[in-house]
Coordinates of C-alpha atoms in Angstrom, one line a residue:
Chain A
M1 CA 83.7 89.3 124.0
T2 CA 86.2 92.0 124.8
D3 CA 89.4 92.1 126.7
S4 CA 91.2 95.2 127.8
H5 CA 94.7 95.0 129.2
Q6 CA 94.6 92.2 131.7
K7 CA 96.8 89.2 130.8
D8 CA 95.2 86.0 129.8
G9 CA 95.7 83.2 132.4
P10 CA 97.6 80.2 131.1
T11 CA 94.6 78.0 130.9
R12 CA 92.6 80.4 128.8
R13 CA 95.5 81.3 126.7
S14 CA 96.4 77.8 125.8
F15 CA 92.8 77.1 125.1
L16 CA 92.7 80.0 122.6
A17 CA 95.9 79.0 120.9
G18 CA 94.8 75.3 120.8
S19 CA 91.4 76.1 119.3
A20 CA 92.9 78.3 116.7
V21 CA 95.2 75.6 115.4
A22 CA 93.1 72.6 116.1
G23 CA 94.9 69.3 115.7
A24 CA 98.4 70.8 115.8
A25 CA 99.2 68.9 119.0
A26 CA 99.3 65.6 117.1
L27 CA 102.2 67.0 115.1
T28 CA 104.4 67.7 118.0
G29 CA 106.5 65.6 120.4
T30 CA 108.6 63.5 118.0
A31 CA 111.6 64.7 116.1
A32 CA 111.8 63.5 112.5
R33 CA 113.9 60.4 111.8
A34 CA 116.6 60.2 109.1
T35 CA 117.1 57.2 107.0
D36 CA 120.3 58.0 105.0
P37 CA 123.4 59.5 106.7
D38 CA 123.7 63.3 106.1
P39 CA 126.7 64.1 103.8
A40 CA 126.9 67.5 105.6
I41 CA 128.1 65.4 108.5
T42 CA 129.7 62.3 107.0
E43 CA 131.8 64.2 104.4
V44 CA 134.5 66.6 105.5
Q45 CA 133.4 70.0 104.4
P46 CA 136.0 72.4 102.8
W47 CA 135.7 74.9 105.7
A48 CA 136.6 72.0 108.1
R49 CA 139.7 71.0 106.1
Y50 CA 141.3 74.1 104.6
L51 CA 142.4 77.4 106.3
G52 CA 140.2 80.4 105.9
D53 CA 141.0 84.1 105.5
G54 CA 143.4 85.6 108.0
V55 CA 142.6 88.5 110.3
D56 CA 144.0 91.0 107.8
A57 CA 141.6 90.0 105.0
R58 CA 138.6 91.9 106.1
P59 CA 139.5 95.2 107.8
Y60 CA 135.8 96.2 107.5
G61 CA 133.8 93.1 107.5
H62 CA 130.8 92.2 105.3
P63 CA 128.0 89.7 105.8
S64 CA 128.4 86.2 104.6
E65 CA 128.1 85.7 100.9
Y66 CA 125.1 83.5 101.6
E67 CA 123.2 86.6 102.9
A68 CA 123.6 88.4 99.6
Q69 CA 119.8 88.8 99.2
V70 CA 119.6 90.8 102.4
V71 CA 119.9 94.2 100.8
R72 CA 118.0 97.5 100.5
R73 CA 115.7 97.5 97.5
N74 CA 114.4 100.2 95.2
V75 CA 111.0 100.1 93.5
E76 CA 111.7 101.8 90.2
W77 CA 108.2 102.9 89.3
L78 CA 107.6 104.8 92.6
T79 CA 109.6 108.0 91.7
A80 CA 110.8 109.8 88.6
D81 CA 114.5 109.7 89.6
T82 CA 116.6 107.7 92.0
T83 CA 118.2 110.9 93.6
S84 CA 114.9 112.0 95.0
S85 CA 113.6 108.7 96.0
V86 CA 113.5 106.0 98.6
N87 CA 114.6 102.5 99.1
F88 CA 113.6 99.8 101.6
T89 CA 115.0 98.1 104.6
P90 CA 114.9 94.3 104.3
I91 CA 112.9 94.0 107.6
H92 CA 111.7 90.5 106.5
E93 CA 115.3 89.2 106.9
L94 CA 116.2 91.0 110.2
D95 CA 115.5 90.1 113.8
G96 CA 115.9 91.9 117.1
I97 CA 115.4 95.7 117.0
I98 CA 118.6 97.2 115.8
T99 CA 119.0 97.8 112.1
P100 CA 122.5 97.3 110.6
N101 CA 123.9 100.5 109.3
G102 CA 124.3 99.3 105.8
L103 CA 120.7 98.2 105.6
C104 CA 119.0 101.3 106.9
F105 CA 116.6 102.5 104.2
E106 CA 117.5 105.7 102.4
R107 CA 115.3 108.7 101.5
H108 CA 117.1 111.5 99.7
H109 CA 115.7 114.6 97.9
G110 CA 118.9 115.5 96.1
G111 CA 121.0 112.4 96.3
I112 CA 123.7 111.5 98.9
A113 CA 125.8 114.6 99.9
E114 CA 129.4 113.5 100.4
V115 CA 130.4 116.1 103.1
D116 CA 134.0 116.6 104.0
P117 CA 134.0 116.6 107.8
A118 CA 136.8 119.1 107.8
Q119 CA 134.5 121.5 105.9
Y120 CA 131.5 120.7 108.0
R121 CA 129.9 123.6 109.8
L122 CA 126.7 123.9 111.9
M123 CA 125.2 127.4 112.2
I124 CA 122.7 128.5 114.8
N125 CA 121.1 131.8 113.9
G126 CA 118.0 133.9 114.3
M127 CA 116.3 134.7 117.6
V128 CA 119.3 133.8 119.8
D129 CA 121.6 135.8 122.0
R130 CA 124.6 134.6 120.1
E131 CA 124.6 133.4 116.5
L132 CA 127.2 130.6 116.5
I133 CA 129.2 128.3 114.2
F134 CA 130.3 124.9 115.3
T135 CA 132.8 122.5 113.7
L136 CA 132.4 118.8 114.0
E137 CA 135.2 118.8 116.6
D138 CA 133.3 121.4 118.6
L139 CA 130.2 119.2 118.6
K140 CA 132.2 116.3 120.0
R141 CA 133.2 118.4 123.0
F142 CA 129.7 118.7 124.4
P143 CA 128.3 116.1 126.8
R144 CA 126.9 113.1 124.8
E145 CA 124.0 110.7 125.1
N146 CA 123.1 107.4 123.5
R147 CA 119.5 106.6 122.5
A148 CA 117.9 104.1 120.2
Y149 CA 115.0 105.5 118.2
F150 CA 113.1 104.3 115.1
L151 CA 113.0 106.6 112.1
E152 CA 110.0 105.9 110.0
C153 CA 109.3 107.8 106.7
A154 CA 105.9 109.5 106.8
A155 CA 105.2 107.7 103.6
N156 CA 105.9 104.2 104.9
S157 CA 103.0 102.0 103.7
G158 CA 101.7 105.0 101.7
M159 CA 101.4 102.9 98.5
E160 CA 98.9 100.7 100.4
W161 CA 96.2 103.4 101.1
R162 CA 94.0 102.1 98.3
G163 CA 94.6 98.5 98.9
A164 CA 97.1 95.7 98.8
Q165 CA 99.8 96.6 96.2
L166 CA 103.3 95.6 97.0
N167 CA 104.1 92.0 98.0
G168 CA 106.5 92.1 100.9
C169 CA 106.9 93.9 104.2
Q170 CA 110.2 95.3 102.9
Y171 CA 108.2 97.3 100.5
T172 CA 105.0 98.0 102.5
H173 CA 106.8 98.7 105.9
G174 CA 110.5 99.0 105.1
M175 CA 110.8 102.8 105.2
I176 CA 112.0 102.4 108.7
H177 CA 115.2 101.8 110.7
N178 CA 116.1 101.7 114.3
V179 CA 119.7 102.5 115.4
M180 CA 121.5 103.7 118.5
Y181 CA 122.5 107.3 118.1
T182 CA 125.3 109.0 119.8
G183 CA 125.3 112.8 119.9
V184 CA 124.5 115.9 121.7
R185 CA 121.1 117.0 123.0
L186 CA 119.8 119.7 120.7
R187 CA 118.8 121.5 123.9
T188 CA 122.5 121.8 124.8
L189 CA 123.4 123.5 121.6
L190 CA 120.4 125.8 121.7
E191 CA 121.3 126.8 125.3
E192 CA 124.8 127.6 124.1
A193 CA 123.3 130.1 121.7
G194 CA 120.7 131.3 124.1
V195 CA 117.2 131.1 122.7
Q196 CA 115.2 134.3 123.1
P197 CA 111.8 134.1 124.7
A198 CA 109.9 134.7 121.5
G199 CA 111.8 131.9 119.8
E200 CA 109.0 129.3 119.6
W201 CA 110.1 127.6 116.4
L202 CA 113.2 126.1 115.0
L203 CA 114.1 125.6 111.4
A204 CA 116.5 122.8 110.6
E205 CA 118.3 122.8 107.3
G206 CA 120.5 120.3 105.5
A207 CA 123.6 120.9 103.5
D208 CA 122.6 118.7 100.5
A209 CA 121.4 119.9 97.1
S210 CA 117.8 119.8 98.3
A211 CA 118.7 122.1 101.2
M212 CA 116.0 120.2 103.2
T213 CA 114.2 122.4 105.7
R214 CA 111.6 121.7 108.3
S215 CA 110.0 123.8 111.1
I216 CA 110.0 122.2 114.5
P217 CA 108.3 123.6 117.6
M218 CA 110.7 124.7 120.3
E219 CA 109.0 122.5 122.9
K220 CA 110.1 119.4 120.9
A221 CA 113.5 120.8 120.1
L222 CA 114.2 121.3 123.8
D223 CA 112.7 118.0 124.8
D224 CA 114.3 114.9 123.3
C225 CA 115.9 115.9 120.0
M226 CA 119.5 115.1 119.3
V227 CA 122.2 116.3 117.0
A228 CA 123.8 112.9 116.2
F229 CA 127.2 112.0 114.8
K230 CA 127.3 108.3 115.4
M231 CA 124.9 105.4 114.6
N232 CA 125.3 102.0 116.1
G233 CA 128.7 103.1 117.4
E234 CA 130.3 104.3 114.2
A235 CA 130.1 107.5 112.2
L236 CA 126.9 108.1 110.4
R237 CA 126.8 106.6 106.9
P238 CA 126.9 109.2 104.1
E239 CA 123.4 108.2 103.1
Q240 CA 122.2 108.8 106.7
G241 CA 123.6 112.3 106.9
Y242 CA 127.4 112.0 107.6
P243 CA 128.8 113.7 109.5
V244 CA 125.8 115.1 111.4
R245 CA 122.0 114.6 111.4
L246 CA 119.1 115.7 113.5
V247 CA 117.2 113.1 115.5
V248 CA 113.6 113.9 116.2
P249 CA 112.3 110.9 118.2
G250 CA 108.9 109.5 117.3
W251 CA 108.3 112.1 114.6
E252 CA 108.1 111.6 110.8
G253 CA 111.4 110.8 109.2
N254 CA 111.4 113.9 106.9
M255 CA 112.1 116.0 110.0
W256 CA 115.3 114.2 110.8
V257 CA 117.3 116.5 108.7
K258 CA 120.5 114.9 107.3
W259 CA 123.8 116.7 106.7
L260 CA 122.5 119.2 109.2
R261 CA 124.1 122.6 108.5
R262 CA 121.8 125.2 110.2
L263 CA 119.4 125.7 113.0
E264 CA 117.4 129.0 112.9
V265 CA 115.3 130.2 115.8
G266 CA 112.1 132.1 114.9
D267 CA 108.7 133.1 116.2
Q268 CA 106.6 131.3 113.5
P269 CA 106.8 128.2 111.4
W270 CA 108.4 128.8 108.0
Q271 CA 105.9 126.8 105.9
Q272 CA 108.6 125.2 103.8
R273 CA 107.9 123.0 100.8
E274 CA 108.3 119.9 102.9
E275 CA 105.6 121.0 105.3
T276 CA 103.1 122.4 102.7
S277 CA 103.3 120.7 99.4
K278 CA 104.7 117.5 101.0
Y279 CA 104.1 115.9 104.4
T280 CA 100.6 117.4 104.6
D281 CA 97.8 114.8 104.7
L282 CA 94.9 115.4 102.2
L283 CA 91.5 114.2 103.5
A284 CA 88.5 113.2 101.6
D285 CA 86.8 116.6 101.8
G286 CA 89.8 118.3 100.0
R287 CA 91.2 119.8 103.2
A288 CA 94.6 118.7 104.6
R289 CA 96.1 118.2 107.9
R290 CA 99.4 120.0 108.4
F291 CA 102.1 119.4 111.0
T292 CA 101.2 115.7 111.4
W293 CA 104.5 115.0 113.2
E294 CA 104.0 111.9 115.4
M295 CA 104.2 108.5 113.9
D296 CA 101.3 106.5 115.5
A297 CA 101.5 103.0 116.9
K298 CA 102.0 100.4 114.2
S299 CA 103.2 96.9 113.8
V300 CA 103.9 94.3 111.1
I301 CA 104.6 90.6 111.0
T302 CA 108.0 90.3 109.3
S303 CA 108.0 86.5 109.2
P304 CA 106.2 84.8 107.8
S305 CA 105.6 87.4 105.1
P306 CA 105.5 87.4 101.3
Q307 CA 109.3 87.5 101.1
A308 CA 109.7 85.1 104.0
P309 CA 107.4 82.2 103.3
I310 CA 107.1 79.1 105.5
T311 CA 109.5 76.6 104.0
H312 CA 109.5 74.0 106.8
G313 CA 106.0 72.6 106.6
P314 CA 103.6 72.0 109.4
G315 CA 104.7 71.9 113.1
P316 CA 106.4 74.2 115.4
M317 CA 107.0 77.7 113.9
V318 CA 107.9 81.2 114.9
L319 CA 105.8 84.1 113.9
T320 CA 107.7 87.4 114.6
G321 CA 107.4 91.0 113.9
L322 CA 108.1 94.6 114.8
A323 CA 105.9 97.2 116.6
W324 CA 106.6 100.8 117.4
S325 CA 104.9 104.1 118.4
G326 CA 106.0 107.7 118.1
R327 CA 104.2 108.4 121.3
G328 CA 105.9 105.9 123.7
T329 CA 106.6 102.3 124.1
I330 CA 104.8 99.1 123.0
P331 CA 103.6 97.1 126.0
R332 CA 101.5 94.7 124.0
V333 CA 101.0 93.3 120.5
D334 CA 98.1 91.0 119.6
V335 CA 98.3 88.5 116.8
T336 CA 95.7 86.5 114.9
I337 CA 96.1 83.5 112.5
D338 CA 92.4 83.4 111.5
G339 CA 92.0 86.9 110.2
G340 CA 91.0 88.6 113.4
I341 CA 88.3 86.2 114.6
N342 CA 90.5 85.2 117.5
W343 CA 93.5 86.9 118.9
V344 CA 96.3 86.1 121.3
E345 CA 98.9 88.3 123.0
A346 CA 102.3 87.9 121.4
R347 CA 105.4 87.6 123.5
M348 CA 107.4 90.8 123.6
D349 CA 111.2 90.2 123.7
G350 CA 114.1 92.5 124.0
P351 CA 114.4 96.1 125.3
S352 CA 111.3 98.3 125.5
W353 CA 112.7 101.7 124.8
D354 CA 110.7 104.9 124.2
K355 CA 110.0 105.6 120.5
S356 CA 112.1 102.6 119.5
L357 CA 111.2 99.4 117.6
H358 CA 109.9 96.5 119.7
R359 CA 110.2 92.8 118.8
F360 CA 107.4 90.4 119.3
Y361 CA 107.1 86.6 118.8
Y362 CA 104.3 84.1 118.7
E363 CA 105.4 80.5 118.7
F364 CA 102.8 77.9 117.8
D365 CA 102.2 74.6 115.9
W366 CA 101.0 75.2 112.4
D367 CA 98.7 72.5 111.2
G368 CA 99.4 73.2 107.6
S369 CA 96.1 74.8 106.7
P370 CA 95.8 78.3 105.3
M371 CA 96.0 81.2 107.7
I372 CA 95.2 84.9 107.7
L373 CA 97.8 86.7 109.8
Q374 CA 97.5 90.1 111.4
S375 CA 99.3 92.0 114.3
R376 CA 97.8 94.8 116.4
A377 CA 100.0 97.1 118.5
H378 CA 99.0 98.8 121.7
D379 CA 101.1 101.7 122.8
S380 CA 101.8 103.1 126.2
T381 CA 99.2 105.8 125.8
G382 CA 96.5 103.1 125.4
Y383 CA 96.1 103.8 121.6
V384 CA 95.3 100.7 119.6
Q385 CA 96.6 100.2 116.1
P386 CA 93.5 100.7 113.8
T387 CA 92.5 98.6 110.8
K388 CA 93.1 100.2 107.4
D389 CA 89.3 100.5 106.9
A390 CA 89.0 102.4 110.2
L391 CA 91.7 104.8 109.0
R392 CA 90.0 105.2 105.6
D393 CA 86.8 106.0 107.3
V394 CA 88.5 109.1 108.9
R395 CA 90.9 110.1 106.2
G396 CA 89.8 108.8 102.8
E397 CA 92.4 107.2 100.4
N398 CA 94.5 110.2 99.4
S399 CA 96.5 111.2 102.5
I400 CA 99.6 109.4 101.2
Y401 CA 101.3 109.7 104.6
H402 CA 100.8 108.1 108.1
N403 CA 99.3 104.8 107.1
N404 CA 99.6 102.8 110.3
G405 CA 96.7 100.4 109.5
I406 CA 96.8 96.7 110.4
Q407 CA 98.6 94.6 107.8
T408 CA 97.1 91.3 106.6
Y409 CA 98.9 88.3 105.1
A410 CA 97.3 85.2 103.6
V411 CA 99.3 82.1 104.2
A412 CA 98.6 79.2 101.7
A413 CA 98.9 75.6 102.6
D414 CA 102.2 75.5 100.7
G415 CA 103.6 78.1 103.0
S416 CA 103.6 80.9 100.5
V417 CA 102.4 84.3 101.8
E418 CA 100.5 87.1 100.1
N419 CA 99.7 90.7 101.0
V420 CA 95.9 90.9 101.1
E421 CA 93.0 92.8 102.5
I422 CA 90.1 91.2 104.2
A423 CA 86.5 92.2 105.0
Chain B
A1 CA 117.0 130.4 134.4
Q2 CA 120.5 130.6 133.1
A3 CA 121.5 127.4 131.4
Q4 CA 125.0 126.0 131.5
T5 CA 127.1 126.9 128.5
Y6 CA 130.4 125.5 127.5
G7 CA 132.0 128.4 125.5
L8 CA 132.3 126.2 122.4
G9 CA 131.9 127.4 118.8
R10 CA 132.4 130.9 117.6
E11 CA 130.2 133.8 116.7
A12 CA 128.8 133.7 113.2
L13 CA 129.7 136.6 111.0
P14 CA 126.9 138.5 109.2
E15 CA 128.3 137.4 105.8
E16 CA 128.1 133.8 106.9
V17 CA 124.5 134.1 108.1
A18 CA 123.5 135.8 104.9
A19 CA 125.1 133.1 102.8
W20 CA 123.1 130.3 104.4
D21 CA 120.0 131.9 105.8
I22 CA 118.0 132.1 102.6
D23 CA 114.6 131.0 103.9
V24 CA 111.5 133.0 103.2
R25 CA 108.4 133.0 105.4
P26 CA 104.7 133.6 104.4
D27 CA 104.9 137.1 106.0
G28 CA 107.8 137.9 103.5
L29 CA 110.5 137.7 106.1
G30 CA 113.7 136.7 104.3
L31 CA 112.7 138.1 100.8
P32 CA 115.6 139.9 99.1
E33 CA 115.1 143.0 97.1
G34 CA 114.3 142.3 93.5
S35 CA 111.6 141.8 90.9
G36 CA 110.7 139.9 87.8
S37 CA 107.9 139.8 85.2
V38 CA 105.7 137.0 83.9
L39 CA 107.3 137.3 80.4
E40 CA 110.9 137.3 81.8
G41 CA 109.9 134.3 83.9
E42 CA 108.6 132.5 80.8
D43 CA 112.0 132.8 79.1
I44 CA 113.9 131.6 82.1
F45 CA 111.4 128.8 82.7
L46 CA 111.6 127.5 79.1
E47 CA 115.4 127.5 79.4
R48 CA 115.9 126.2 82.9
C49 CA 112.7 124.3 84.0
A50 CA 110.5 123.3 81.0
S51 CA 112.5 120.1 80.2
C52 CA 111.1 118.5 83.3
H53 CA 108.1 120.7 84.2
G54 CA 106.7 121.3 80.7
G55 CA 106.4 124.6 78.8
F56 CA 103.2 125.5 80.6
A57 CA 104.4 124.1 84.0
E58 CA 102.0 121.2 83.4
G59 CA 104.7 118.6 84.0
A60 CA 106.7 116.4 81.6
G61 CA 106.8 112.6 81.9
R62 CA 106.9 111.6 85.5
W63 CA 108.2 115.0 86.7
P64 CA 105.9 117.2 88.9
P65 CA 103.3 119.4 87.3
L66 CA 103.3 122.8 88.9
A67 CA 100.0 124.2 87.5
G68 CA 96.5 122.9 87.1
G69 CA 94.3 120.7 89.2
Q70 CA 92.2 123.4 90.7
G71 CA 89.1 121.9 92.2
S72 CA 90.5 118.4 92.2
L73 CA 91.4 118.0 95.8
S74 CA 88.3 116.2 96.9
S75 CA 88.1 114.0 93.8
D76 CA 89.4 110.4 93.6
D77 CA 92.4 111.6 91.7
P78 CA 93.6 114.9 93.3
L79 CA 96.2 116.9 91.3
K80 CA 98.2 118.8 93.9
T81 CA 100.0 121.8 92.3
I82 CA 101.0 125.3 93.4
G83 CA 97.7 126.6 92.1
S84 CA 95.5 123.8 93.5
Y85 CA 97.2 122.9 96.7
W86 CA 100.1 125.1 98.0
P87 CA 99.0 127.5 100.7
Y88 CA 101.8 130.2 100.4
L89 CA 103.6 131.9 97.6
S90 CA 106.7 132.3 99.9
T91 CA 107.2 128.5 99.6
V92 CA 107.4 128.8 95.8
W93 CA 110.0 131.5 96.0
D94 CA 112.0 129.8 98.8
Y95 CA 111.9 126.3 97.3
V96 CA 112.8 127.3 93.7
H97 CA 115.6 129.5 95.1
R98 CA 117.0 126.8 97.4
A99 CA 116.6 123.6 95.5
M100 CA 115.8 124.1 91.8
P101 CA 116.7 123.5 89.0
F102 CA 117.1 119.9 90.1
G103 CA 120.7 119.1 89.8
D104 CA 121.8 122.7 89.7
A105 CA 120.4 124.2 92.9
Q106 CA 121.1 127.7 94.1
S107 CA 122.1 128.8 90.6
L108 CA 119.2 131.3 90.2
E109 CA 119.6 135.0 91.1
P110 CA 116.8 136.7 93.1
D111 CA 115.4 138.6 90.1
E112 CA 115.2 135.3 88.2
V113 CA 113.3 133.6 91.1
Y114 CA 110.9 136.5 91.2
A115 CA 110.3 136.2 87.4
I116 CA 109.8 132.4 87.6
T117 CA 107.4 132.8 90.5
A118 CA 105.5 135.4 88.5
F119 CA 105.3 133.0 85.5
L120 CA 104.0 130.2 87.8
L121 CA 101.4 132.6 89.2
Y122 CA 100.3 133.3 85.6
M123 CA 100.3 129.6 84.6
N124 CA 98.1 128.9 87.6
D125 CA 95.7 131.8 86.8
V126 CA 96.4 133.5 90.1
V127 CA 97.5 136.5 88.1
L128 CA 95.7 137.0 84.8
D129 CA 97.9 139.9 83.3
D130 CA 101.0 138.7 81.4
Q131 CA 102.5 142.2 82.1
F132 CA 102.5 141.4 85.9
V133 CA 105.7 142.1 87.7
L134 CA 106.4 140.4 91.1
S135 CA 108.7 142.1 93.5
N136 CA 109.5 142.1 97.2
E137 CA 107.2 145.1 97.5
N138 CA 104.0 143.4 96.3
F139 CA 104.8 139.9 97.2
T140 CA 102.7 139.5 100.3
D141 CA 99.7 140.9 98.5
I142 CA 99.4 137.7 96.5
H143 CA 97.4 134.8 98.1
L144 CA 97.2 131.3 96.7
P145 CA 93.7 129.7 96.3
N146 CA 94.3 127.0 98.9
E147 CA 95.7 129.1 101.7
D148 CA 92.8 128.1 104.0
G149 CA 92.9 124.5 102.9
F150 CA 95.0 123.3 105.8
F151 CA 94.4 122.8 109.5
M152 CA 96.5 121.7 112.4
D153 CA 96.9 118.0 113.1
D154 CA 93.9 116.9 115.1
R155 CA 94.4 113.2 115.0
E156 CA 94.2 113.0 118.8
E157 CA 90.6 114.2 118.5
S158 CA 89.7 111.5 115.9
P159 CA 87.5 108.5 116.8
L160 CA 90.6 106.3 116.4
F161 CA 92.4 107.8 119.4
P162 CA 90.8 107.2 122.8
P163 CA 92.1 104.0 124.5
H164 CA 89.6 101.3 124.1
D165 CA 89.0 97.6 124.8
V166 CA 89.6 95.3 121.9
C167 CA 87.9 92.1 121.0
M168 CA 90.0 88.9 121.5
T169 CA 87.7 86.0 120.8
N170 CA 84.9 85.2 118.4
C171 CA 85.2 88.7 116.9
A172 CA 83.5 87.8 113.6
D173 CA 81.7 84.9 112.1
S174 CA 83.9 84.8 109.1
V175 CA 86.4 86.8 107.1
E176 CA 86.9 87.0 103.3
I177 CA 89.9 88.1 101.3
V178 CA 88.8 91.0 99.1
M179 CA 92.1 92.3 97.7
R180 CA 95.4 90.6 96.7
A181 CA 98.8 92.2 95.9
N182 CA 99.6 89.4 93.5
I183 CA 96.9 90.5 91.1
L184 CA 98.6 93.9 90.6
D185 CA 102.0 92.1 90.3
V186 CA 104.1 95.3 90.6
T187 CA 106.6 94.1 93.2
P188 CA 110.2 93.8 92.0
E189 CA 111.2 90.2 91.4
D190 CA 113.7 88.8 93.9
A191 CA 115.1 85.6 92.3
A192 CA 118.2 85.7 94.5
A193 CA 116.2 85.5 97.7
R194 CA 114.0 82.7 96.3
E195 CA 117.1 80.7 95.4
A196 CA 118.7 81.4 98.8
R197 CA 115.6 80.1 100.5
A198 CA 115.4 77.1 98.3
A199 CA 119.1 76.2 99.0
V200 CA 118.7 76.3 102.8
A201 CA 115.3 74.5 102.7
A202 CA 116.5 71.7 100.4

């Protein structure tokens, strides 16, 4: 039986949910009863008795010490050196759609450039009427805009092409962040320089030791790209390109050049290392796709997940996750708890912005039996997130990049969760 | 149509553009004058590059191999090097010049980059004569073996793309777990998170 985009009626939906978790209803309706008084209530806690820090103690605040495990993590064996490497956003611990600045994953090719904003310069050169130099102050005098976009590394989930490898969505899906950028439309700066008619390509270059370069078609540059100097309201973090980075909505993270120092207009792509040796997608026949810019629709359940097991036992629970598409918005996510035999539409919550993360929830009564969880995103173009097997049928196992296949988790009766593949 | 301008910024000077605009394209645009031989390149490579990339550009430890792998791209274990995978020599020149040696970027003079590039061509059997001299004059005559190995993104034409209905109920008789990440056991241990969960759940 198939179902396109029409919503399930309440009767049918509740039938599906009920049949998938048979017997769960018996667990609901009565709150648990305590026998002994709870010392968290009956004893005066220190924070209820003594004074805490004053307002001068934390000029730039940090999370609670009880959240110390919510950090970016490195996987040592992935790369030869930490300065050309990646770490991972703890998406299993986060909710909503905005990534806190200090938790946004990092991907550097020559370490973090610590750029003095007084020495910051942005050059526009090449096929323009006026080759220009801007200071940071100059950039802040152009009209601004605010937009939230996801930035996903092209290699996110890349270690999973050949099968289930890393146990946790932080590792399998955490090369992503979603922040509110403030900056200037790239179009505004290019118009200031005056792009010549033959200028169909733009080269963006970073100021770090890797001098990161990518070729961007002018159509995209003039569409929705931004030159951003703020993220989530404050200056970019050094690891995110302080003081200025490029924002290339919906496109692979490598193109979002950090510490942006130069924009060159030309009539052909430059075929730089990061668009030939890297960020090209090898297929099974030995040929490779180049210029695979868009990040296709994708989703992942962030809780429960291997790093976020179910600790509360059977009964009411919240399944939640993230979905996104480089080609638009996410109007719908389907979830299954029986490995894809039956699906239900998850509940989307929060803003639905173009090329931004979306949050979904599925609340249900868990009967305590093992589950196999998946989520399946639909984007606003009608594209449906494929299974990993469907992707492998087209691409083989060696493309490294652009793995947007459906993730599977096995939940055991004890609530522990494992990254698995099913057939 | 005349776009609005704001009169911000200032004109770039030729010296400033020259200092930063160091990119090189496959058609040779951007190459400076200069030359270097395979044998000169070998000396420079041994001094500046071989500690990571090996004396024959075969790679050392976990650092990238730059030569070898020809014919491996459709195998189960493709080795993607300059000789086996890279489409354009310009990328070699450009990348070595802009970003290598790792940790001491932009320290190589153009003649040194020509020489290293010539050595890498020799290590990849693209040139067979150890007396070969690469220069801005003969640069675009050289073609790498996999120049035609790439094609423009065609994902939208793939079978995955057209909007389609999805199955919602009774989509399979059964499912079976066929692969488990726990068996590999390569995920970093996270004792702090486990303890934090236990503390709250207790």
